[in-house]
Every structure is written in C-alpha cells, then in structure tokens.
Amino acid sequence: YEIRLSLVGSEMCIRDRGKVLATILFVLAFQAEVFSQSITWKDLEDVSFEEQYVDSYQDWFLVPTFGETVKKLEKTTLSIKGYLVPIDLDGKIYALSAYPYSSCFFCGAAGPESVMTLLFDGDPSRKYKIDDVATFEGELHLNKHNPEEFIYVLKHVKEID
C-alpha cells in the first residue's frame, strides 16, 4: 500500500500499512468537519412548545424546548432545502419554509418549527421571489429567548443549489 500526499509544495509518501490506515481515517474525519450535513425539515421536528408570558411585550409567546436530535445540530454547518419567503422590500432578509407560502407558518397552516431565518454574510447572491425553491448551507443556531426571531436561524448562509 502507498499513499502520496501533496501539501503546499511538498510531497509525502506513506508506505506503512498502519500509517496508511491512520491517514485515511484522519482525512475522513477532517472531511466530515469541512462538508455540511444535509438535513430535512423532518429532522427539525424534535421540539415542543409552551406558552409563556413575556412582561416586556405584555403578551404570550410560544417558547421552544428542543429535543436531543435538534440540540445535536446546533452550531453545525448543514444544508436544507425549502421555499423562500421575502421578509423585507429590499430583498435582503428572507425566511426559509418547509412549505409554500399558501400553507406555511405565516398563514397559520404550519408550526414554528417549519420556518427559519436566513442570515447572509452581506447581500444575498440574488433576489428571491416568494416560493422560490432553493437549498442553502449555513450554521444552525437555536433561538429560545428572542420572541422577535424564529426558533431556527441559519447563519453565514450561501445558496448551494
């Protein structure tokens, strides 16, 4: 067995079987960290809600309790496909929904676990129309305390479709 690695102008050859196996395992582990995990909206359903009164708003809000499946996804880079919902007139703030607008969270036809905020680093690469379908990659953040934000926030977003 032999592996040749080229790293920034230098080449290394590995002939020992144990070192070859160790190198392969290292590369696979590194690759798993670099590439995003693809999820579906079903993966985000491990959440329950409880109504709580928020004094500063003098109103009731649904507060999420995330299950273990969802907690494991927090701060991981992942990709997810959905329907776009523009939030502002300038086309800079978007939500991603599991369902088309006619049957999504905004119409009361789905739960808060079926929509997420997309936060781009800078302006989005293009303007999206309502119900455009696209796949995005970003870092998932769970929001339990800010009632002005969706419970799922995808940061550092880029379209990969």
CSV table of C-alpha atoms in Angstrom, one decimal:
chain,number,residue,atom,x,y,z
A,1,TYR,CA,0.0,0.0,0.0
A,2,GLU,CA,1.2,3.5,-0.7
A,3,ILE,CA,-0.4,6.9,-0.3
A,4,ARG,CA,1.1,10.1,-1.8
A,5,LEU,CA,0.1,13.4,-0.2
A,6,SER,CA,0.8,16.8,-1.7
A,7,LEU,CA,0.6,19.6,0.8
A,8,VAL,CA,1.5,23.1,-0.2
A,9,GLY,CA,4.5,22.4,-2.4
A,10,SER,CA,5.8,19.3,-0.6
A,11,GLU,CA,5.0,15.6,-1.3
A,12,MET,CA,5.0,12.9,1.2
A,13,CYS,CA,4.8,9.1,0.6
A,14,ILE,CA,3.4,6.7,3.2
A,15,ARG,CA,4.1,3.0,2.7
A,16,ASP,CA,3.5,1.5,6.2
A,17,ARG,CA,0.0,-0.1,6.4
A,18,GLY,CA,-0.8,1.3,9.8
A,19,LYS,CA,0.2,4.8,8.8
A,20,VAL,CA,-1.9,4.4,5.6
A,21,LEU,CA,-4.9,3.4,7.6
A,22,ALA,CA,-4.4,6.2,10.1
A,23,THR,CA,-4.0,8.7,7.3
A,24,ILE,CA,-7.2,7.6,5.7
A,25,LEU,CA,-9.1,7.8,9.0
A,26,PHE,CA,-7.7,11.3,9.5
A,27,VAL,CA,-8.7,12.5,6.1
A,28,LEU,CA,-12.2,11.1,6.5
A,29,ALA,CA,-12.6,12.8,9.9
A,30,PHE,CA,-11.4,16.1,8.5
A,31,GLN,CA,-13.7,15.8,5.5
A,32,ALA,CA,-16.7,15.3,7.8
A,33,GLU,CA,-15.9,18.6,9.6
A,34,VAL,CA,-15.4,20.5,6.4
A,35,PHE,CA,-18.5,19.4,4.5
A,36,SER,CA,-22.0,20.2,5.6
A,37,GLN,CA,-24.6,17.7,6.7
A,38,SER,CA,-27.8,17.6,4.6
A,39,ILE,CA,-31.0,17.6,6.7
A,40,THR,CA,-34.7,17.7,6.0
A,41,TRP,CA,-37.4,19.6,7.8
A,42,LYS,CA,-38.4,16.3,9.5
A,43,ASP,CA,-35.1,16.5,11.4
A,44,LEU,CA,-36.2,19.8,13.0
A,45,GLU,CA,-39.5,18.5,14.3
A,46,ASP,CA,-37.9,17.3,17.6
A,47,VAL,CA,-39.2,20.3,19.5
A,48,SER,CA,-42.1,21.1,21.8
A,49,PHE,CA,-43.6,24.4,22.8
A,50,GLU,CA,-45.0,26.0,26.0
A,51,GLU,CA,-46.8,29.3,26.2
A,52,GLN,CA,-45.1,31.8,28.4
A,53,TYR,CA,-46.0,35.4,29.2
A,54,VAL,CA,-43.2,37.9,28.4
A,55,ASP,CA,-43.5,41.0,30.6
A,56,SER,CA,-41.5,43.3,28.3
A,57,TYR,CA,-44.0,42.6,25.5
A,58,GLN,CA,-47.1,42.2,27.7
A,59,ASP,CA,-48.0,39.2,25.6
A,60,TRP,CA,-47.9,35.4,25.4
A,61,PHE,CA,-45.3,33.6,23.2
A,62,LEU,CA,-44.5,30.0,22.3
A,63,VAL,CA,-41.2,29.1,23.9
A,64,PRO,CA,-39.5,26.1,22.4
A,65,THR,CA,-37.9,23.1,24.2
A,66,PHE,CA,-35.5,21.5,21.8
A,67,GLY,CA,-35.1,17.7,21.8
A,68,GLU,CA,-31.8,15.9,21.7
A,69,THR,CA,-31.9,15.4,17.9
A,70,VAL,CA,-32.2,19.1,17.3
A,71,LYS,CA,-29.7,20.0,20.0
A,72,LYS,CA,-27.1,17.9,18.3
A,73,LEU,CA,-27.5,20.1,15.1
A,74,GLU,CA,-26.8,23.4,16.9
A,75,LYS,CA,-23.8,25.3,15.6
A,76,THR,CA,-23.2,22.7,12.9
A,77,THR,CA,-22.8,23.5,9.2
A,78,LEU,CA,-25.7,22.0,7.4
A,79,SER,CA,-27.8,22.3,4.2
A,80,ILE,CA,-31.6,22.4,3.9
A,81,LYS,CA,-34.0,22.8,1.0
A,82,GLY,CA,-37.1,24.9,1.3
A,83,TYR,CA,-39.4,27.7,0.0
A,84,LEU,CA,-38.3,31.3,0.2
A,85,VAL,CA,-40.3,34.0,1.8
A,86,PRO,CA,-39.0,37.5,1.4
A,87,ILE,CA,-39.4,39.4,4.7
A,88,ASP,CA,-38.4,43.0,3.6
A,89,LEU,CA,-39.0,45.1,0.5
A,90,ASP,CA,-35.2,45.4,-0.2
A,91,GLY,CA,-34.8,41.7,-0.7
A,92,LYS,CA,-32.1,41.3,1.9
A,93,ILE,CA,-34.0,39.5,4.7
A,94,TYR,CA,-35.5,36.1,4.0
A,95,ALA,CA,-37.2,33.2,5.7
A,96,LEU,CA,-36.9,29.6,4.5
A,97,SER,CA,-40.1,27.5,4.9
A,98,ALA,CA,-40.8,23.8,4.7
A,99,TYR,CA,-44.0,24.6,2.9
A,100,PRO,CA,-45.1,27.0,0.1
A,101,TYR,CA,-46.5,30.3,1.3
A,102,SER,CA,-50.1,29.3,0.9
A,103,SER,CA,-49.7,26.6,3.6
A,104,CYS,CA,-46.8,27.8,5.7
A,105,PHE,CA,-46.3,29.2,9.2
A,106,PHE,CA,-47.3,32.7,8.2
A,107,CYS,CA,-50.8,31.5,7.2
A,108,GLY,CA,-51.3,29.5,10.3
A,109,ALA,CA,-51.1,26.2,8.5
A,110,ALA,CA,-47.8,25.0,10.0
A,111,GLY,CA,-45.8,25.3,13.2
A,112,PRO,CA,-42.9,27.5,14.1
A,113,GLU,CA,-40.5,24.5,13.6
A,114,SER,CA,-41.3,24.7,9.8
A,115,VAL,CA,-39.6,28.1,9.2
A,116,MET,CA,-36.1,29.6,9.8
A,117,THR,CA,-34.4,32.9,9.3
A,118,LEU,CA,-31.6,33.1,6.7
A,119,LEU,CA,-28.8,35.4,7.6
A,120,PHE,CA,-26.4,36.1,4.7
A,121,ASP,CA,-22.9,37.5,5.2
A,122,GLY,CA,-23.6,40.6,3.2
A,123,ASP,CA,-26.3,40.8,0.5
A,124,PRO,CA,-27.8,37.6,-0.9
A,125,SER,CA,-26.3,36.4,-4.3
A,126,ARG,CA,-29.6,37.2,-6.0
A,127,LYS,CA,-33.2,38.4,-5.2
A,128,TYR,CA,-35.6,35.6,-4.5
A,129,LYS,CA,-39.3,35.6,-5.1
A,130,ILE,CA,-41.9,34.2,-2.8
A,131,ASP,CA,-42.0,30.4,-3.1
A,132,ASP,CA,-38.7,30.1,-5.0
A,133,VAL,CA,-37.2,26.7,-4.0
A,134,ALA,CA,-33.5,26.6,-3.1
A,135,THR,CA,-31.0,24.7,-1.0
A,136,PHE,CA,-28.9,26.7,1.5
A,137,GLU,CA,-25.9,25.9,3.6
A,138,GLY,CA,-25.1,27.6,6.9
A,139,GLU,CA,-24.6,27.3,10.6
A,140,LEU,CA,-27.7,26.4,12.5
A,141,HIS,CA,-28.5,28.4,15.7
A,142,LEU,CA,-31.3,27.6,18.0
A,143,ASN,CA,-33.3,30.5,19.4
A,144,LYS,CA,-35.2,30.0,22.6
A,145,HIS,CA,-35.2,33.5,24.1
A,146,ASN,CA,-35.8,36.1,21.4
A,147,PRO,CA,-39.5,36.3,20.6
A,148,GLU,CA,-38.8,38.6,17.6
A,149,GLU,CA,-36.9,35.9,15.8
A,150,PHE,CA,-37.7,32.4,14.5
A,151,ILE,CA,-36.7,29.4,16.6
A,152,TYR,CA,-34.2,28.4,13.9
A,153,VAL,CA,-31.6,30.8,12.5
A,154,LEU,CA,-29.3,29.7,9.7
A,155,LYS,CA,-26.2,32.0,9.8
A,156,HIS,CA,-23.4,32.6,7.2
A,157,VAL,CA,-25.8,31.4,4.5
A,158,LYS,CA,-25.0,30.6,0.9
A,159,GLU,CA,-27.1,29.1,-1.8
A,160,ILE,CA,-25.7,25.7,-2.9
A,161,ASP,CA,-28.4,24.6,-5.4
